mmCIF file with all atom_site columns, C-alpha atoms in Angstrom:
data_model
loop_
_atom_site.group_PDB
_atom_site.id
_atom_site.type_symbol
_atom_site.label_atom_id
_atom_site.label_alt_id
_atom_site.label_comp_id
_atom_site.label_asym_id
_atom_site.label_entity_id
_atom_site.label_seq_id
_atom_site.pdbx_PDB_ins_code
_atom_site.Cartn_x
_atom_site.Cartn_y
_atom_site.Cartn_z
_atom_site.occupancy
_atom_site.B_iso_or_equiv
_atom_site.pdbx_formal_charge
_atom_site.auth_seq_id
_atom_site.auth_comp_id
_atom_site.auth_asym_id
_atom_site.auth_atom_id
_atom_site.pdbx_PDB_model_num
ATOM 1   C CA . MET S 1 1   ? -22.885 94.771  -18.634 1.00 67.00 ? 136 MET S CA 1
ATOM 2   C CA . ILE S 1 2   ? -23.308 98.742  -19.941 1.00 71.00 ? 137 ILE S CA 1
ATOM 3   C CA . GLU S 1 3   ? -22.600 99.709  -16.166 1.00 73.00 ? 138 GLU S CA 1
ATOM 4   C CA . LEU S 1 4   ? -20.327 97.581  -15.748 1.00 66.00 ? 139 LEU S CA 1
ATOM 5   C CA . LEU S 1 5   ? -17.981 98.178  -18.942 1.00 65.00 ? 140 LEU S CA 1
ATOM 6   C CA . THR S 1 6   ? -18.641 102.069 -18.200 1.00 67.00 ? 141 THR S CA 1
ATOM 7   C CA . THR S 1 7   ? -17.052 101.837 -14.029 1.00 71.00 ? 142 THR S CA 1
ATOM 8   C CA . LYS S 1 8   ? -13.958 99.742  -15.488 1.00 76.00 ? 143 LYS S CA 1
ATOM 9   C CA . TYR S 1 9   ? -13.278 101.114 -18.453 1.00 83.00 ? 144 TYR S CA 1
ATOM 10  C CA . THR S 1 10  ? -8.857  100.426 -17.239 1.00 87.00 ? 145 THR S CA 1
ATOM 11  C CA . TYR S 1 11  ? -10.027 97.207  -18.091 1.00 87.00 ? 146 TYR S CA 1
ATOM 12  C CA . LEU S 1 12  ? -10.715 97.206  -21.275 1.00 89.00 ? 147 LEU S CA 1
ATOM 13  C CA . THR S 1 13  ? -7.192  99.768  -22.157 1.00 91.00 ? 148 THR S CA 1
ATOM 14  C CA . VAL S 1 14  ? -5.763  97.063  -20.260 1.00 93.00 ? 149 VAL S CA 1
ATOM 15  C CA . VAL S 1 15  ? -7.209  94.255  -23.228 1.00 93.00 ? 150 VAL S CA 1
ATOM 16  C CA . ALA S 1 16  ? -6.751  96.867  -25.705 1.00 95.00 ? 151 ALA S CA 1
ATOM 17  C CA . LEU S 1 17  ? -3.236  97.307  -24.606 1.00 96.00 ? 152 LEU S CA 1
ATOM 18  C CA . LEU S 1 18  ? -2.208  93.323  -24.569 1.00 97.00 ? 153 LEU S CA 1
ATOM 19  C CA . ALA S 1 19  ? -3.423  92.153  -27.838 1.00 97.00 ? 154 ALA S CA 1
ATOM 20  C CA . ILE S 1 20  ? -2.198  95.515  -29.329 1.00 97.00 ? 155 ILE S CA 1
ATOM 21  C CA . GLY S 1 21  ? 1.363   94.571  -28.538 1.00 97.00 ? 156 GLY S CA 1
ATOM 22  C CA . ALA S 1 22  ? 0.568   90.590  -28.724 1.00 97.00 ? 157 ALA S CA 1
ATOM 23  C CA . TYR S 1 23  ? -0.260  91.202  -32.799 1.00 97.00 ? 158 TYR S CA 1
ATOM 24  C CA . VAL S 1 24  ? 2.516   93.847  -33.339 1.00 96.00 ? 159 VAL S CA 1
ATOM 25  C CA . MET S 1 25  ? 4.852   91.359  -31.563 1.00 95.00 ? 160 MET S CA 1
ATOM 26  C CA . ILE S 1 26  ? 3.399   88.292  -33.739 1.00 95.00 ? 161 ILE S CA 1
ATOM 27  C CA . GLU S 1 27  ? 2.937   89.761  -36.799 1.00 95.00 ? 162 GLU S CA 1
ATOM 28  C CA . SER S 1 28  ? 6.077   92.113  -37.557 1.00 93.00 ? 163 SER S CA 1
ATOM 29  C CA . ASP S 1 29  ? 9.117   90.925  -39.603 1.00 93.00 ? 164 ASP S CA 1
ATOM 30  C CA . ASN S 1 30  ? 10.663  93.954  -37.979 1.00 94.00 ? 165 ASN S CA 1
ATOM 31  C CA . PHE S 1 31  ? 12.666  93.714  -34.861 1.00 96.00 ? 166 PHE S CA 1
ATOM 32  C CA . VAL S 1 32  ? 12.069  97.206  -33.823 1.00 96.00 ? 167 VAL S CA 1
ATOM 33  C CA . LYS S 1 33  ? 8.368   96.791  -34.381 1.00 96.00 ? 168 LYS S CA 1
ATOM 34  C CA . LYS S 1 34  ? 8.796   94.084  -32.298 1.00 96.00 ? 169 LYS S CA 1
ATOM 35  C CA . ILE S 1 35  ? 11.068  95.429  -29.763 1.00 97.00 ? 170 ILE S CA 1
ATOM 36  C CA . ILE S 1 36  ? 8.089   97.953  -29.819 1.00 97.00 ? 171 ILE S CA 1
ATOM 37  C CA . GLY S 1 37  ? 5.120   96.037  -29.292 1.00 97.00 ? 172 GLY S CA 1
ATOM 38  C CA . MET S 1 38  ? 6.759   94.515  -26.608 1.00 96.00 ? 173 MET S CA 1
ATOM 39  C CA . ASN S 1 39  ? 6.903   97.778  -24.941 1.00 97.00 ? 174 ASN S CA 1
ATOM 40  C CA . VAL S 1 40  ? 3.008   98.043  -25.942 1.00 97.00 ? 175 VAL S CA 1
ATOM 41  C CA . PHE S 1 41  ? 2.708   94.562  -23.953 1.00 97.00 ? 176 PHE S CA 1
ATOM 42  C CA . GLN S 1 42  ? 4.141   95.456  -21.070 1.00 96.00 ? 177 GLN S CA 1
ATOM 43  C CA . THR S 1 43  ? 2.247   98.582  -20.306 1.00 95.00 ? 178 THR S CA 1
ATOM 44  C CA . GLY S 1 44  ? -0.687  96.754  -21.170 1.00 95.00 ? 179 GLY S CA 1
ATOM 45  C CA . ILE S 1 45  ? 0.206   94.121  -17.892 1.00 95.00 ? 180 ILE S CA 1
ATOM 46  C CA . PHE S 1 46  ? 1.509   97.744  -15.871 1.00 94.00 ? 181 PHE S CA 1
ATOM 47  C CA . VAL S 1 47  ? -2.523  99.315  -15.861 1.00 92.00 ? 182 VAL S CA 1
ATOM 48  C CA . PHE S 1 48  ? -3.537  96.388  -14.820 1.00 92.00 ? 183 PHE S CA 1
ATOM 49  C CA . PHE S 1 49  ? -1.169  95.713  -11.801 1.00 90.00 ? 184 PHE S CA 1
ATOM 50  C CA . ILE S 1 50  ? -2.574  99.820  -11.054 1.00 88.00 ? 185 ILE S CA 1
ATOM 51  C CA . SER S 1 51  ? -5.779  99.242  -12.181 1.00 86.00 ? 186 SER S CA 1
ATOM 52  C CA . ALA S 1 52  ? -6.258  95.965  -9.282  1.00 84.00 ? 187 ALA S CA 1
ATOM 53  C CA . ALA S 1 53  ? -4.501  98.262  -6.770  1.00 82.00 ? 188 ALA S CA 1
ATOM 54  C CA . PHE S 1 54  ? -7.307  100.892 -6.644  1.00 77.00 ? 189 PHE S CA 1
ATOM 55  C CA . ARG S 1 55  ? -8.979  100.812 -3.698  1.00 74.00 ? 190 ARG S CA 1
ATOM 56  C CA . THR S 1 56  ? -12.043 103.247 -3.880  1.00 76.00 ? 191 THR S CA 1
ATOM 57  C CA . GLY S 1 57  ? -11.794 105.440 -0.792  1.00 75.00 ? 192 GLY S CA 1
ATOM 58  C CA . GLY S 1 58  ? -8.760  104.345 -0.663  1.00 74.00 ? 193 GLY S CA 1
ATOM 59  C CA . ARG S 1 59  ? -5.972  107.217 1.571   1.00 73.00 ? 194 ARG S CA 1
ATOM 60  C CA . SER S 1 60  ? -1.783  106.335 1.936   1.00 75.00 ? 195 SER S CA 1
ATOM 61  C CA . PRO S 1 61  ? -0.505  103.851 4.198   1.00 73.00 ? 196 PRO S CA 1
ATOM 62  C CA . VAL S 1 62  ? 0.175   106.883 6.930   1.00 75.00 ? 197 VAL S CA 1
ATOM 63  C CA . VAL S 1 63  ? -0.851  107.188 10.032  1.00 72.00 ? 198 VAL S CA 1
ATOM 64  C CA . GLN S 1 64  ? -1.362  110.522 11.431  1.00 71.00 ? 199 GLN S CA 1
ATOM 65  C CA . SER S 1 65  ? -1.110  111.224 15.457  1.00 70.00 ? 200 SER S CA 1
ATOM 66  C CA . GLY S 1 66  ? -4.143  109.742 17.294  1.00 66.00 ? 201 GLY S CA 1
ATOM 67  C CA . GLY S 1 67  ? -4.888  106.806 14.586  1.00 64.00 ? 202 GLY S CA 1
ATOM 68  C CA . GLY S 1 68  ? -7.300  107.156 12.216  1.00 65.00 ? 203 GLY S CA 1
ATOM 69  C CA . GLY S 1 69  ? -8.806  104.446 10.108  1.00 68.00 ? 204 GLY S CA 1
ATOM 70  C CA . GLY S 1 70  ? -9.887  103.907 7.003   1.00 70.00 ? 205 GLY S CA 1
ATOM 71  C CA . PRO S 1 71  ? -9.293  101.531 3.815   1.00 77.00 ? 206 PRO S CA 1
ATOM 72  C CA . PHE S 1 72  ? -5.637  101.974 2.803   1.00 76.00 ? 207 PHE S CA 1
ATOM 73  C CA . VAL S 1 73  ? -3.764  101.423 -0.185  1.00 80.00 ? 208 VAL S CA 1
ATOM 74  C CA . SER S 1 74  ? -1.273  98.728  -0.591  1.00 80.00 ? 209 SER S CA 1
ATOM 75  C CA . PRO S 1 75  ? 1.957   100.298 -2.019  1.00 81.00 ? 210 PRO S CA 1
ATOM 76  C CA . LEU S 1 76  ? 3.377   97.223  -2.750  1.00 87.00 ? 211 LEU S CA 1
ATOM 77  C CA . PRO S 1 77  ? 1.896   97.222  -5.903  1.00 86.00 ? 212 PRO S CA 1
ATOM 78  C CA . HIS S 1 78  ? 2.743   100.500 -6.835  1.00 86.00 ? 213 HIS S CA 1
ATOM 79  C CA . VAL S 1 79  ? 6.449   99.582  -6.251  1.00 89.00 ? 214 VAL S CA 1
ATOM 80  C CA . LEU S 1 80  ? 6.568   96.666  -7.923  1.00 92.00 ? 215 LEU S CA 1
ATOM 81  C CA . ILE S 1 81  ? 5.249   97.832  -11.059 1.00 93.00 ? 216 ILE S CA 1
ATOM 82  C CA . LEU S 1 82  ? 8.501   100.928 -10.309 1.00 93.00 ? 217 LEU S CA 1
ATOM 83  C CA . THR S 1 83  ? 10.665  98.401  -10.353 1.00 95.00 ? 218 THR S CA 1
ATOM 84  C CA . ALA S 1 84  ? 9.445   96.479  -13.854 1.00 94.00 ? 219 ALA S CA 1
ATOM 85  C CA . ILE S 1 85  ? 9.983   99.525  -15.532 1.00 95.00 ? 220 ILE S CA 1
ATOM 86  C CA . VAL S 1 86  ? 13.048  100.368 -15.102 1.00 96.00 ? 221 VAL S CA 1
ATOM 87  C CA . VAL S 1 87  ? 13.655  96.507  -15.636 1.00 96.00 ? 222 VAL S CA 1
ATOM 88  C CA . GLY S 1 88  ? 11.686  96.951  -19.002 1.00 95.00 ? 223 GLY S CA 1
ATOM 89  C CA . VAL S 1 89  ? 13.503  100.190 -19.788 1.00 96.00 ? 224 VAL S CA 1
ATOM 90  C CA . SER S 1 90  ? 16.780  97.901  -19.521 1.00 97.00 ? 225 SER S CA 1
ATOM 91  C CA . LEU S 1 91  ? 15.626  95.244  -21.523 1.00 96.00 ? 226 LEU S CA 1
ATOM 92  C CA . THR S 1 92  ? 14.459  97.451  -24.715 1.00 97.00 ? 227 THR S CA 1
ATOM 93  C CA . ALA S 1 93  ? 18.176  99.368  -24.506 1.00 97.00 ? 228 ALA S CA 1
ATOM 94  C CA . VAL S 1 94  ? 19.767  96.026  -24.760 1.00 97.00 ? 229 VAL S CA 1
ATOM 95  C CA . ALA S 1 95  ? 17.396  94.813  -26.965 1.00 97.00 ? 230 ALA S CA 1
ATOM 96  C CA . LEU S 1 96  ? 17.884  97.984  -28.951 1.00 97.00 ? 231 LEU S CA 1
ATOM 97  C CA . GLY S 1 97  ? 20.953  97.210  -28.969 1.00 97.00 ? 232 GLY S CA 1
ATOM 98  C CA . LEU S 1 98  ? 21.647  93.824  -30.053 1.00 96.00 ? 233 LEU S CA 1
ATOM 99  C CA . VAL S 1 99  ? 18.980  95.186  -32.612 1.00 96.00 ? 234 VAL S CA 1
ATOM 100 C CA . VAL S 1 100 ? 21.926  97.497  -33.855 1.00 97.00 ? 235 VAL S CA 1
ATOM 101 C CA . ARG S 1 101 ? 24.030  95.167  -33.453 1.00 97.00 ? 236 ARG S CA 1
ATOM 102 C CA . ILE S 1 102 ? 22.486  92.492  -35.820 1.00 94.00 ? 237 ILE S CA 1
ATOM 103 C CA . TYR S 1 103 ? 22.063  95.666  -38.283 1.00 95.00 ? 238 TYR S CA 1
ATOM 104 C CA . GLU S 1 104 ? 26.041  96.309  -38.211 1.00 95.00 ? 239 GLU S CA 1
ATOM 105 C CA . SER S 1 105 ? 26.742  92.571  -38.946 1.00 92.00 ? 240 SER S CA 1
ATOM 106 C CA . TYR S 1 106 ? 24.413  91.808  -41.273 1.00 92.00 ? 241 TYR S CA 1
ATOM 107 C CA . GLY S 1 107 ? 22.137  94.716  -43.248 1.00 90.00 ? 242 GLY S CA 1
ATOM 108 C CA . THR S 1 108 ? 19.091  93.960  -42.393 1.00 92.00 ? 243 THR S CA 1
ATOM 109 C CA . ILE S 1 109 ? 16.398  94.368  -39.254 1.00 93.00 ? 244 ILE S CA 1
ATOM 110 C CA . ASN S 1 110 ? 13.478  92.234  -41.146 1.00 93.00 ? 245 ASN S CA 1
ATOM 111 C CA . GLU S 1 111 ? 13.792  88.682  -39.579 1.00 91.00 ? 246 GLU S CA 1
ATOM 112 C CA . ASP S 1 112 ? 13.257  86.598  -42.268 1.00 90.00 ? 247 ASP S CA 1
ATOM 113 C CA . THR S 1 113 ? 15.973  88.187  -44.339 1.00 91.00 ? 248 THR S CA 1
ATOM 114 C CA . LEU S 1 114 ? 17.645  87.416  -41.901 1.00 90.00 ? 249 LEU S CA 1
ATOM 115 C CA . GLU S 1 115 ? 16.754  84.335  -41.788 1.00 90.00 ? 250 GLU S CA 1
ATOM 116 C CA . GLU S 1 116 ? 17.541  83.832  -45.399 1.00 91.00 ? 251 GLU S CA 1
ATOM 117 C CA . VAL S 1 117 ? 21.336  85.343  -44.721 1.00 89.00 ? 252 VAL S CA 1
ATOM 118 C CA . LEU S 1 118 ? 21.684  83.248  -42.486 1.00 88.00 ? 253 LEU S CA 1
ATOM 119 C CA . ALA S 1 119 ? 20.899  80.039  -44.479 1.00 90.00 ? 254 ALA S CA 1
ATOM 120 C CA . ASN S 1 120 ? 23.306  81.242  -47.187 1.00 86.00 ? 255 ASN S CA 1
ATOM 121 C CA . ASP S 1 121 ? 26.088  81.506  -44.766 1.00 74.00 ? 256 ASP S CA 1
#
């Protein structure tokens, strides 16, 4: 069991990132902290996909002249994660923009306070 944990430590990192991100999103009342938690959770997913794509002894899937075999690494997970990073940055920008508008309109970025303000309107 210890040998498995020492060789697959990236999966421990994934579990830690997912747990920290989920905890921050659930437990925090501050919208900015929720967005940070969402980004940590996304990072855990990115690390999971890249770790799953790892292949021991794998090479780039570019075949040299004269052939040359061997285990190749699929570039698809890396491309998907690059796309997901761009989408994640865009999502973060939109979410932070909404938080700014909420603060300008209601004077708070705390979820509980915002619910009270909206209930009194």
